[in-house]
Tab-separated table of C-alpha atoms in Angstrom:
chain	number	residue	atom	x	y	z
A	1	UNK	CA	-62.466	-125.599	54.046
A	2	UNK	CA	-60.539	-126.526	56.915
A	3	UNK	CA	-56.620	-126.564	57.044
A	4	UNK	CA	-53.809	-127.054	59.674
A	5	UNK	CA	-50.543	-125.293	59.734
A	6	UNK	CA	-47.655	-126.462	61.794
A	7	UNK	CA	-44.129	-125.978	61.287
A	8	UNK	CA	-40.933	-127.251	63.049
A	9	UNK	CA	-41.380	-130.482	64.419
A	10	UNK	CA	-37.892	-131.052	64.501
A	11	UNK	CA	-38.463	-135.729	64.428
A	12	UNK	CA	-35.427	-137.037	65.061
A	13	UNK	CA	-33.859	-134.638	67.179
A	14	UNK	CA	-31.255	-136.335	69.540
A	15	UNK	CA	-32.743	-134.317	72.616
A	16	UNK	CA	-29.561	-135.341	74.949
A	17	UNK	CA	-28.364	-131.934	75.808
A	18	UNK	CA	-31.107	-132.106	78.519
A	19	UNK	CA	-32.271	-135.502	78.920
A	20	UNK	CA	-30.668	-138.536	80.232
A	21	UNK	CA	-30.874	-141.102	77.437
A	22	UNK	CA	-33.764	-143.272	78.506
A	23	UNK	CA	-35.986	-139.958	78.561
A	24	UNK	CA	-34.750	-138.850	75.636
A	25	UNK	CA	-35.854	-141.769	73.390
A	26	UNK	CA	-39.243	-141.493	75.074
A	27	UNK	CA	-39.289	-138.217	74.559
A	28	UNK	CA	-38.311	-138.435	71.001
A	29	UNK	CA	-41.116	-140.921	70.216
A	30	UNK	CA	-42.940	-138.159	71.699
A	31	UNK	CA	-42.308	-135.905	69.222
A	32	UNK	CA	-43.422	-137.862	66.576
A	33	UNK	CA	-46.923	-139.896	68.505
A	34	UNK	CA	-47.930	-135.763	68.806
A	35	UNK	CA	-47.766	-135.402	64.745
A	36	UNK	CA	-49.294	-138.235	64.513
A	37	UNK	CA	-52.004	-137.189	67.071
A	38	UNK	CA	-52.405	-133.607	64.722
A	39	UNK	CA	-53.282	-135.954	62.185
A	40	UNK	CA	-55.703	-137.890	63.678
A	41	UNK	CA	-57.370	-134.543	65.214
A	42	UNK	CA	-57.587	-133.329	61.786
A	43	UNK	CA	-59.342	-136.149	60.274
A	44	UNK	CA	-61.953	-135.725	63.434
A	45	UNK	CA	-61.832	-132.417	62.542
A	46	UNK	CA	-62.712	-132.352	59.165
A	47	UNK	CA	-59.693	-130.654	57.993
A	48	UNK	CA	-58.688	-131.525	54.360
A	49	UNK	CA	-55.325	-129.513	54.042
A	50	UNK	CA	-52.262	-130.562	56.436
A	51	UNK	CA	-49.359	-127.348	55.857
A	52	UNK	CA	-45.686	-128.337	57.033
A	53	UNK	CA	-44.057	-125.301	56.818
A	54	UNK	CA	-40.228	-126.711	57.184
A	55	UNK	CA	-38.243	-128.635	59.510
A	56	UNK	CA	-40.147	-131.672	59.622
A	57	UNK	CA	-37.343	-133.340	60.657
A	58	UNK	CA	-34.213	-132.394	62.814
A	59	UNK	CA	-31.528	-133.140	60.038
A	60	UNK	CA	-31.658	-133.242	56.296
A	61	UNK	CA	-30.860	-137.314	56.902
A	62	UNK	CA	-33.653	-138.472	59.234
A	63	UNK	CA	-33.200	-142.178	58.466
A	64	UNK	CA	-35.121	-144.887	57.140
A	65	UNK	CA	-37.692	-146.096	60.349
A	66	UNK	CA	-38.799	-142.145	60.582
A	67	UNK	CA	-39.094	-141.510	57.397
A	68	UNK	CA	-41.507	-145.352	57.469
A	69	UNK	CA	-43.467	-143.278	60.083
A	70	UNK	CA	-44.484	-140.477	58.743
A	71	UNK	CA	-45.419	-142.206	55.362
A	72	UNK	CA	-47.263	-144.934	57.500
A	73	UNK	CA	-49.251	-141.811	59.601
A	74	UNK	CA	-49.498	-139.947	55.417
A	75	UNK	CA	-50.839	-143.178	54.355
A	76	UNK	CA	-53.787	-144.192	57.367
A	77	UNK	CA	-55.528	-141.025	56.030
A	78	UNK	CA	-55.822	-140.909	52.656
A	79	UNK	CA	-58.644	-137.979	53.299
A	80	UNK	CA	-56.113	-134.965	53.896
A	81	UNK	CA	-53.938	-133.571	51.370
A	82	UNK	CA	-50.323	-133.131	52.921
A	83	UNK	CA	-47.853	-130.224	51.656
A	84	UNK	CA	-44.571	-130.314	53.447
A	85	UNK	CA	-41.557	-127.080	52.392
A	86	UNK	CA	-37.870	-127.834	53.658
A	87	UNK	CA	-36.864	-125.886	56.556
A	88	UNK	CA	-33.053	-125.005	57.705
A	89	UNK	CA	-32.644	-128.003	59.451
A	90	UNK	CA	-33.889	-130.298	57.055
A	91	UNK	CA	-32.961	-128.745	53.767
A	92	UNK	CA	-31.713	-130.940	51.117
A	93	UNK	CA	-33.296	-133.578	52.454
A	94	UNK	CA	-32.983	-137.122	50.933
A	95	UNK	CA	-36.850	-138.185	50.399
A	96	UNK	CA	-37.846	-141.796	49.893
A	97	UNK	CA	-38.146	-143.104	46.014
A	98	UNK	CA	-41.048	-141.744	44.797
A	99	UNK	CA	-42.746	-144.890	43.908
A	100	UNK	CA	-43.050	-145.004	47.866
A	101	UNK	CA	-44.798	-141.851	48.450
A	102	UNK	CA	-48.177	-141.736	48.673
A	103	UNK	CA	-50.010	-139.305	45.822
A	104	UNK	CA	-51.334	-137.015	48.637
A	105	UNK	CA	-48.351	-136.120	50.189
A	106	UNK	CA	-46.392	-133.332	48.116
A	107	UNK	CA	-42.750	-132.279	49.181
A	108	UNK	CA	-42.272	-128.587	47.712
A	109	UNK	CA	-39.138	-127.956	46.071
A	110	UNK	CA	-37.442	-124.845	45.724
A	111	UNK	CA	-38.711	-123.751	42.475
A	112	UNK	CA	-41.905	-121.919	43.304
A	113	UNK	CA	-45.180	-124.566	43.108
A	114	UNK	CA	-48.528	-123.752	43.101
A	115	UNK	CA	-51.740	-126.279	43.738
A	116	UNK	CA	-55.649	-125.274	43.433
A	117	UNK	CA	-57.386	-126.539	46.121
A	118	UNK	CA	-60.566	-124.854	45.367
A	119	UNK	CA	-61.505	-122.875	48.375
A	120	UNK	CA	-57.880	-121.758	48.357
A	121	UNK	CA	-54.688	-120.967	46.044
A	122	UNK	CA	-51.446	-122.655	48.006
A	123	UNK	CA	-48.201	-121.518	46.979
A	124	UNK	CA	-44.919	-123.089	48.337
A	125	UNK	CA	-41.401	-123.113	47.734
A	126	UNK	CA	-38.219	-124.283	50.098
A	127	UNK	CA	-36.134	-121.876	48.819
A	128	UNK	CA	-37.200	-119.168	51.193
A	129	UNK	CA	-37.039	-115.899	48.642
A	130	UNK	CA	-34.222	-116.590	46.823
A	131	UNK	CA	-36.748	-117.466	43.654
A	132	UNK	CA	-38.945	-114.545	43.674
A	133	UNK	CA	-42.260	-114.510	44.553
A	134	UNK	CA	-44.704	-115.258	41.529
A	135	UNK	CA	-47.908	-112.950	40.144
A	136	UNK	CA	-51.011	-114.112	42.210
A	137	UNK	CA	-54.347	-114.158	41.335
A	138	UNK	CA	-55.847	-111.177	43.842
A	139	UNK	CA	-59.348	-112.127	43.444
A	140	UNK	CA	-58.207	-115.708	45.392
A	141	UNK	CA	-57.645	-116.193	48.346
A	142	UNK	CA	-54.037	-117.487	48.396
A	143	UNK	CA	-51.521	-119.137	50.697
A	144	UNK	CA	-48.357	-118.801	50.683
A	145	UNK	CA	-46.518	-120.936	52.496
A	146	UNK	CA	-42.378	-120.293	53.375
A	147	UNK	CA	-39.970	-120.822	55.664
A	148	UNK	CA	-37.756	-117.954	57.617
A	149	UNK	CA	-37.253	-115.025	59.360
A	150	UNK	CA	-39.099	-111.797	58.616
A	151	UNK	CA	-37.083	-108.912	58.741
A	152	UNK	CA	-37.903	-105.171	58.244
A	153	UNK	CA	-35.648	-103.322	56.137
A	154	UNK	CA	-31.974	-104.669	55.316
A	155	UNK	CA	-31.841	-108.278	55.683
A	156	UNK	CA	-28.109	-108.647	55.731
A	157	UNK	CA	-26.410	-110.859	57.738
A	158	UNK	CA	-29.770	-112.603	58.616
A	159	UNK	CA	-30.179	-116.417	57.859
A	160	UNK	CA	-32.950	-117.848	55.945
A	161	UNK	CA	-34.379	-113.820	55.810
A	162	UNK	CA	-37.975	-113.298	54.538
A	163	UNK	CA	-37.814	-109.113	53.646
A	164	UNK	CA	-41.581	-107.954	54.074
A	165	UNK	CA	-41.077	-105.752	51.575
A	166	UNK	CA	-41.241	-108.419	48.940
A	167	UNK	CA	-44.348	-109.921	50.443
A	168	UNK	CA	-46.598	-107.264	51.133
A	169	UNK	CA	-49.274	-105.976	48.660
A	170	UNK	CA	-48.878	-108.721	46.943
A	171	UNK	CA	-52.191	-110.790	47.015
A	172	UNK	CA	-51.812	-112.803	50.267
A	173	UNK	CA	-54.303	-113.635	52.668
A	174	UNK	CA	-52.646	-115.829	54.757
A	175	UNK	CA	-48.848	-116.224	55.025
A	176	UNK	CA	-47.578	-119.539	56.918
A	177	UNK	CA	-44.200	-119.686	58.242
A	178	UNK	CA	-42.390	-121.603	60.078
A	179	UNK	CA	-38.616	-121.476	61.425
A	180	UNK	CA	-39.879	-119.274	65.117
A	181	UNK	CA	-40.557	-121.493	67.767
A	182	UNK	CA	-43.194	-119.727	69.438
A	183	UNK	CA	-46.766	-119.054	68.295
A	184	UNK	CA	-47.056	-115.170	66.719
A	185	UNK	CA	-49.043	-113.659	64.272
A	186	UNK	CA	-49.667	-110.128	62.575
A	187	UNK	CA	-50.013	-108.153	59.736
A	188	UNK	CA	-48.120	-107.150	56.902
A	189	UNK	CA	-50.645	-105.107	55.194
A	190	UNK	CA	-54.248	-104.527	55.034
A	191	UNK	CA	-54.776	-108.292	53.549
A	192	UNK	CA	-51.481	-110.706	54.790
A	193	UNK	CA	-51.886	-112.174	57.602
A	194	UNK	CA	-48.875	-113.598	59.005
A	195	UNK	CA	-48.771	-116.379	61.477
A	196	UNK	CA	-45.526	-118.663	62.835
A	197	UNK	CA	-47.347	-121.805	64.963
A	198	UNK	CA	-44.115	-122.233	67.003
A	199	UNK	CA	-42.862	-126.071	67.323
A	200	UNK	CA	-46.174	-128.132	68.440
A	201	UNK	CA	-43.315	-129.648	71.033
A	202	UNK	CA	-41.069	-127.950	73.778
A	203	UNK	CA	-37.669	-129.725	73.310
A	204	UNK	CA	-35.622	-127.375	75.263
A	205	UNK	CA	-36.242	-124.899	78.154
A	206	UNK	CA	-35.598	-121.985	75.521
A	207	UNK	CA	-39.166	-123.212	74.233
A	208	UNK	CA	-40.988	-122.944	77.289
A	209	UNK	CA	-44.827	-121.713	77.268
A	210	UNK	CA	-47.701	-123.189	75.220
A	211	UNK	CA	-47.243	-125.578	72.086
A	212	UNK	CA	-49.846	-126.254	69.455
A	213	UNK	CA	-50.545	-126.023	65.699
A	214	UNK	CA	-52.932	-123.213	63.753
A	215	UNK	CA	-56.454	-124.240	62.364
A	216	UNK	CA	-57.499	-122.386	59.526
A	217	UNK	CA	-60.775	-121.999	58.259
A	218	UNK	CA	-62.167	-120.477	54.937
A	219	UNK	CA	-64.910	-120.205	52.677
A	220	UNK	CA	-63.101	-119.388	49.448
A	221	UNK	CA	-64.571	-115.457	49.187
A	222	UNK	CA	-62.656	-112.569	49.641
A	223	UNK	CA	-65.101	-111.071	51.475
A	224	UNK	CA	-65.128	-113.544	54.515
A	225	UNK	CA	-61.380	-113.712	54.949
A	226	UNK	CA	-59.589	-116.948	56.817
A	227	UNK	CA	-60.197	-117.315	60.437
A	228	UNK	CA	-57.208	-118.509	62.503
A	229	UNK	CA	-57.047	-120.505	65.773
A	230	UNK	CA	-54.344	-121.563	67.595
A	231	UNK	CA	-54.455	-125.091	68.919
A	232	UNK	CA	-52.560	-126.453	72.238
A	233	UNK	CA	-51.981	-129.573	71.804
A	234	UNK	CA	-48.413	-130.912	73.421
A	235	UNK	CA	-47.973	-133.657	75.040
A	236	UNK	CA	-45.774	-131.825	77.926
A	237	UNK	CA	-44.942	-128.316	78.278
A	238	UNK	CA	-41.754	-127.122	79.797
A	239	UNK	CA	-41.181	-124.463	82.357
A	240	UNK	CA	-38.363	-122.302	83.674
A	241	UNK	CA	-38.588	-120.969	87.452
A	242	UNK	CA	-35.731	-118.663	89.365
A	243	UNK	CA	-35.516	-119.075	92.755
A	244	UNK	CA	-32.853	-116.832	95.038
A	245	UNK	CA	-31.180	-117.953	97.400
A	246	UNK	CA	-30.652	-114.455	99.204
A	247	UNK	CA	-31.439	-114.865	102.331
A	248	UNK	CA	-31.864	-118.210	102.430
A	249	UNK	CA	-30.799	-119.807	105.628
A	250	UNK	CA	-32.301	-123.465	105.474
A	251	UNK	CA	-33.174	-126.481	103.664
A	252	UNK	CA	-37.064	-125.988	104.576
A	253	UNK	CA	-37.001	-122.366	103.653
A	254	UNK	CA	-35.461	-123.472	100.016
A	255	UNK	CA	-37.803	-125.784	99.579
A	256	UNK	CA	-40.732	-123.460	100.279
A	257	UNK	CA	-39.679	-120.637	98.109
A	258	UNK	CA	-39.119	-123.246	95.190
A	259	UNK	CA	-42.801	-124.803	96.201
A	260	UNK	CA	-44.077	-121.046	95.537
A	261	UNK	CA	-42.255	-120.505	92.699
A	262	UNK	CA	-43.966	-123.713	90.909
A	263	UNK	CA	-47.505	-123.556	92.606
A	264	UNK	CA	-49.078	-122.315	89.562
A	265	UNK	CA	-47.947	-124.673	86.987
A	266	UNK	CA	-50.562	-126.962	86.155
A	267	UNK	CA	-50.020	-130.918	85.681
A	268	UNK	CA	-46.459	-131.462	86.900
A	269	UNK	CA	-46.555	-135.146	86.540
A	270	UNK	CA	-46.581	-134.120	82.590
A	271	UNK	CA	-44.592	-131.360	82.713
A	272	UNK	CA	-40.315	-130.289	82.415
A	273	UNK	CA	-39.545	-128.018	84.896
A	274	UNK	CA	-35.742	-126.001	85.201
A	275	UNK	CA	-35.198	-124.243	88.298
A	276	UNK	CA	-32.519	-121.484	88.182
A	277	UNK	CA	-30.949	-120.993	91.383
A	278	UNK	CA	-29.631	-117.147	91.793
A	279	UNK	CA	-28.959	-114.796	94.578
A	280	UNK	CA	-25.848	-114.345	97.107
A	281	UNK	CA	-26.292	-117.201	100.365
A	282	UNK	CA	-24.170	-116.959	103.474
A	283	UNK	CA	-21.202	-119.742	104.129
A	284	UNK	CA	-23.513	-121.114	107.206
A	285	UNK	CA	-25.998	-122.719	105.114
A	286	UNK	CA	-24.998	-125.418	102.605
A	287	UNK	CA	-27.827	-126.163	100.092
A	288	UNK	CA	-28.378	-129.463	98.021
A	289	UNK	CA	-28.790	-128.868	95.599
A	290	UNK	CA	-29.393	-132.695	94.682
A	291	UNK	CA	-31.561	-132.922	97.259
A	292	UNK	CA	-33.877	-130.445	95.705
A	293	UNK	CA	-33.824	-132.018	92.132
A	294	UNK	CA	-34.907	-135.532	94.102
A	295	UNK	CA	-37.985	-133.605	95.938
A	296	UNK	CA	-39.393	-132.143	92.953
A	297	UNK	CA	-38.924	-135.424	90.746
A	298	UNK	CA	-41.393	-136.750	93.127
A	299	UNK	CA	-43.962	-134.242	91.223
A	300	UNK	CA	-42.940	-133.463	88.031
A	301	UNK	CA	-41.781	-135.780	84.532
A	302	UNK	CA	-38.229	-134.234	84.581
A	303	UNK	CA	-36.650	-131.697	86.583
A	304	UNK	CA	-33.166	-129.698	85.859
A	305	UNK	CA	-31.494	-128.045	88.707
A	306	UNK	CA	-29.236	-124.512	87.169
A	307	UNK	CA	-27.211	-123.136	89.844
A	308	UNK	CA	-26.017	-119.704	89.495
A	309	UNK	CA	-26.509	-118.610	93.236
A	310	UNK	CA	-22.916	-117.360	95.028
A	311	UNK	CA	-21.666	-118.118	98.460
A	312	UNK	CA	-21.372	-114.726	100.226
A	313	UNK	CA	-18.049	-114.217	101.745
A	314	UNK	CA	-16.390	-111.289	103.671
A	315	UNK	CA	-13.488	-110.752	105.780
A	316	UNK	CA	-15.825	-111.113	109.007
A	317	UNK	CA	-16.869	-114.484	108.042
A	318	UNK	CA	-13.268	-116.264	108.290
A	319	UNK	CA	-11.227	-113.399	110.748
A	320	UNK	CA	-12.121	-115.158	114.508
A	321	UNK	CA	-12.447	-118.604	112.529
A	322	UNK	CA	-9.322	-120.669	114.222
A	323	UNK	CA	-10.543	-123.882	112.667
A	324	UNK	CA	-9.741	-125.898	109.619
A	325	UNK	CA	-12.537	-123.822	108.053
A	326	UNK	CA	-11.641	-120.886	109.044
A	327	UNK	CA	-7.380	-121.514	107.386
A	328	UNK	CA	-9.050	-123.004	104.009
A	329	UNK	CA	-11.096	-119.891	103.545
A	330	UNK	CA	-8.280	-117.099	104.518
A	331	UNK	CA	-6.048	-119.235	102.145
A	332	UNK	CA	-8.709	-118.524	99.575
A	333	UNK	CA	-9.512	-115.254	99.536
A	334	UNK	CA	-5.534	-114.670	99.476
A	335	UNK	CA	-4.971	-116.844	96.383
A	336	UNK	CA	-6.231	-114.181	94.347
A	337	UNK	CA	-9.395	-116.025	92.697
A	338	UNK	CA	-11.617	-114.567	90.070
A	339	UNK	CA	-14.840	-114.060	92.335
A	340	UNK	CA	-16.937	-116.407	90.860
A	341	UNK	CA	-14.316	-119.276	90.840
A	342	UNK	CA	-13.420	-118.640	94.221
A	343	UNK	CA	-17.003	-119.154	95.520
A	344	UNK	CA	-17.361	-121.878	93.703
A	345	UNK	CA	-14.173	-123.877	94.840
A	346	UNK	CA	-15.669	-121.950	98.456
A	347	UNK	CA	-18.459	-124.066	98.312
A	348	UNK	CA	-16.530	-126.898	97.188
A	349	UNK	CA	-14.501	-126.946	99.604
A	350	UNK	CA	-16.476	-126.805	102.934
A	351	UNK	CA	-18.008	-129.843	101.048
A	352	UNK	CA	-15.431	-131.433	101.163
A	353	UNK	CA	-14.656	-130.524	105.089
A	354	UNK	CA	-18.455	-131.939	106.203
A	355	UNK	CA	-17.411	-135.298	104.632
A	356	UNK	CA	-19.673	-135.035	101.881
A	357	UNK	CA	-18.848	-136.614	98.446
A	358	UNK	CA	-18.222	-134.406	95.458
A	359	UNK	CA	-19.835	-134.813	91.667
A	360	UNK	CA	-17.184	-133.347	90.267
C-alpha cells in the first residue's frame, strides 16, 4: 500500500506581507494547483491513502470557491481515500453540508477515530492530545496521525504540545504530524517513527529550502516496517542571501558580490529570492538599493531587497568638509541621534543633497 502525507498547506492564505497583490493572487492559486498536482501524482502513483495532517486551509473560514476546489480535486479521483485532521489555523472549521462531501473524503474530529484500511490501522483526531491516546492493536501496523509540537519533558506554556511521553511505546509505526514547516523525521522509540513533511509550499522567506510531501509505502507486516520518502515537489522555492556591504565602494562591486552570493541557486526564473543587505559602507558610495531589486528581477520570479547595512561615519569624514555636506553631517552627529537612526536619516539625507527622490 501506498500513502501520502502532507500537512500545512495553509489555501487561502492572504500572502500580502511579501507580495504585491497581483503576485499574491497568483501565488495563492499556486498554493492550491500544487495540492491539486499531489493528487494527481498520487493517482499516477498508485497511492490509495491521501493524509492531511492539519491546516489545510489558512483560517478556520476558507470560503465557499476554496472549499468548491478542493471537493472538485476530492471528487476527480474517486480512487484515493482522503483523511484530513484540523490544524491551529484551521481549527473549528465550518465544513460544507455533508450531503456535499464526497464518501471518500473523511474530516477527523476531535474525538479519537479510527479506520481499517487493511494494510494499515489509521488513527486520527484534531484535538491534538487533549483526548488521550486509545489502546492499539501492536500486532498492526498503525498510523497515527496528529497535529502539534513535540516536546520533551514539561510541555507548559507550549501551544498545540504533543508530550512524547504519551506516544512512545505505544504501538506506532508511523507517526504523521504536521504544524513544522520544514521536512524532519526521527524516532521516538524502537518502533515510532516520526515524520513532519513541512508545508509542500514556501509562502514566506522563514520557509526557505526544499518543499514536498512524504510517500509512504507498506506491506501490512510488522516485520517489513513502512518505508518513507520525501517528495520535492513545489512549484517555487524561496531563498534568503546576505550580502555586506563592508567594503563596498561601487555599484559594479555590489552587484558582483550579490551575483556570487546567488550563483548557486538553481532556476531563478521560478524562484523568490530576499537579499539581506548588512555590513558598515563609507559616506562616498551611495548604493541603490532599487537599482539592485530591478537587476535581479530581470532573473528571478520575485525579489525582496532587506537593508540592514549602516553608513560608516567618523569625525574625519565631515571635519575639512566646508560644503553643504559637510554642515548637514556635523549638525547630525551633534543632534544626539540613536546610532542607527542617525545613519539612516545620514543616508537620507545626502539623498536628498544629490537631487535624488525619496520613497519615504
Amino acid at each position: 500500500m501506498k500513502l501520502i502525507h502532507t500537512a500545512d498547506l495553509h489555501l487561502g492564505s492572504g500572502l500580502e506581507s511579501n507580495l504585491p497583490a497581483e503576485l499574491a493572487r497568483k501565488r495563492r492559486d499556486e498554493l492550491y494547483l500544487t495540492f491539486s498536482r499531489m493528487v494527481d501524482y498520487a493517482t499516477q502513483s498508485g497511492v490509495e491513502v491521501f493524509l492531511i495532517a492539519g491546516d489545510l486551509f489558512d483560517t478556520a473560514t476558507p470560503g465557499r470557491e476554496l472549499w468548491s476546489r478542493v471537493i472538485r480535486t476530492v471528487c476527480d479521483h474517486p480512487s484515493i481515500r482522503f483523511f484530513c485532521i484540523e490544524g491551529n489555523h484551521d481549527r473549528e472549521t465550518l465544513c460544507p453540508e455533508p450531503e456535499n462531501i464526497p464518501a471518500h473524503f473523511v474530516w477527523i474530529g476531535k474525538e479519537w477515530s479510527s479506520f481499517d484500511l487493511g494494510e494499515v490501522v489509521l488513527w486520527g483526531s484534531s484535538a491534538a492530545l487533549e483526548v488521550p491516546l486509545p489502546e492499539m492493536d501492536a500486532s498492526r501496523v498503525n498510523v497515527v496521525m496528529l497535529h502539534g509540537q513535540l516536546t520533551a519533558g514539561s510541555a507548559a506554556g507550549v501551544p498545540d504540545a504533543l508530550p512524547e511521553n504519551l506516544l512512545t511505546h505505544r504501538g506506532i509505526d508511523y507517526l504523521a504530524l504536521g504544524h513544522l514547516h520544514s521536512f524532519l523525521q526521527g524516532m521516538l522509540d524502537d518502533r515510532c517513527r516520526y515524520c513532519y513533511p513541512g508545508c509542500p509550499e514556501g509562502r514566506g522567506f522563514d520557509e526557505c529550502g526544499e518543499k514536498g510531501f512524504v510517500l509512504l509505502e507498506t506491506t501490512g507486516r510488522r516485520s517489513q516496517p513502512l518505508e518513507t520518502h520525501f517528495v520535492p515537489f513545489s512549484q517555487r522555492q524561496l531563498y534568503t542571501v546576505e550580502v555586506s556591504l563592508t567594503g563596498c565602494d561601487s555599484e559594479s562591486t555590489l552587484l558582483r558580490l550579490t551575483d556570487d552570493a546567488v550563483a548557486g541557486i538553481p532556476h531563478p526564473s521560478d524562484s523568490m529570492l530576499k537579499v539581506e543587505l548588512t555590513g558598515d559602507y563609507q559616506p562616498e558610495w551611495q548604493k541603490d538599493a532599487v537599482f539592485l531589486r530591478a537587476v535581479l528581477s530581470e532573473r528571478f520570479w520575485f525579489v525582496k531587497i532587506k537593508d540592514r547595512s549602516r553608513m560608516c561615519l567618523t569625525e574625519a569624514d565631515v571635519a575639512g568638509d566646508v560644503s553643504l555636506r559637510g554642515e548637514f553631517l556635523r549638525l547630525l552627529a551633534e543632534s544626539g541621534e540613536e546610532e542607527e537612526d542617525a545613519a539612516l536619516i545620514a543616508e537620507m539625507g545626502l539623498r536628498a543633497l544629490k537631487g535624488e527622490n525619496l520613497d519615504i
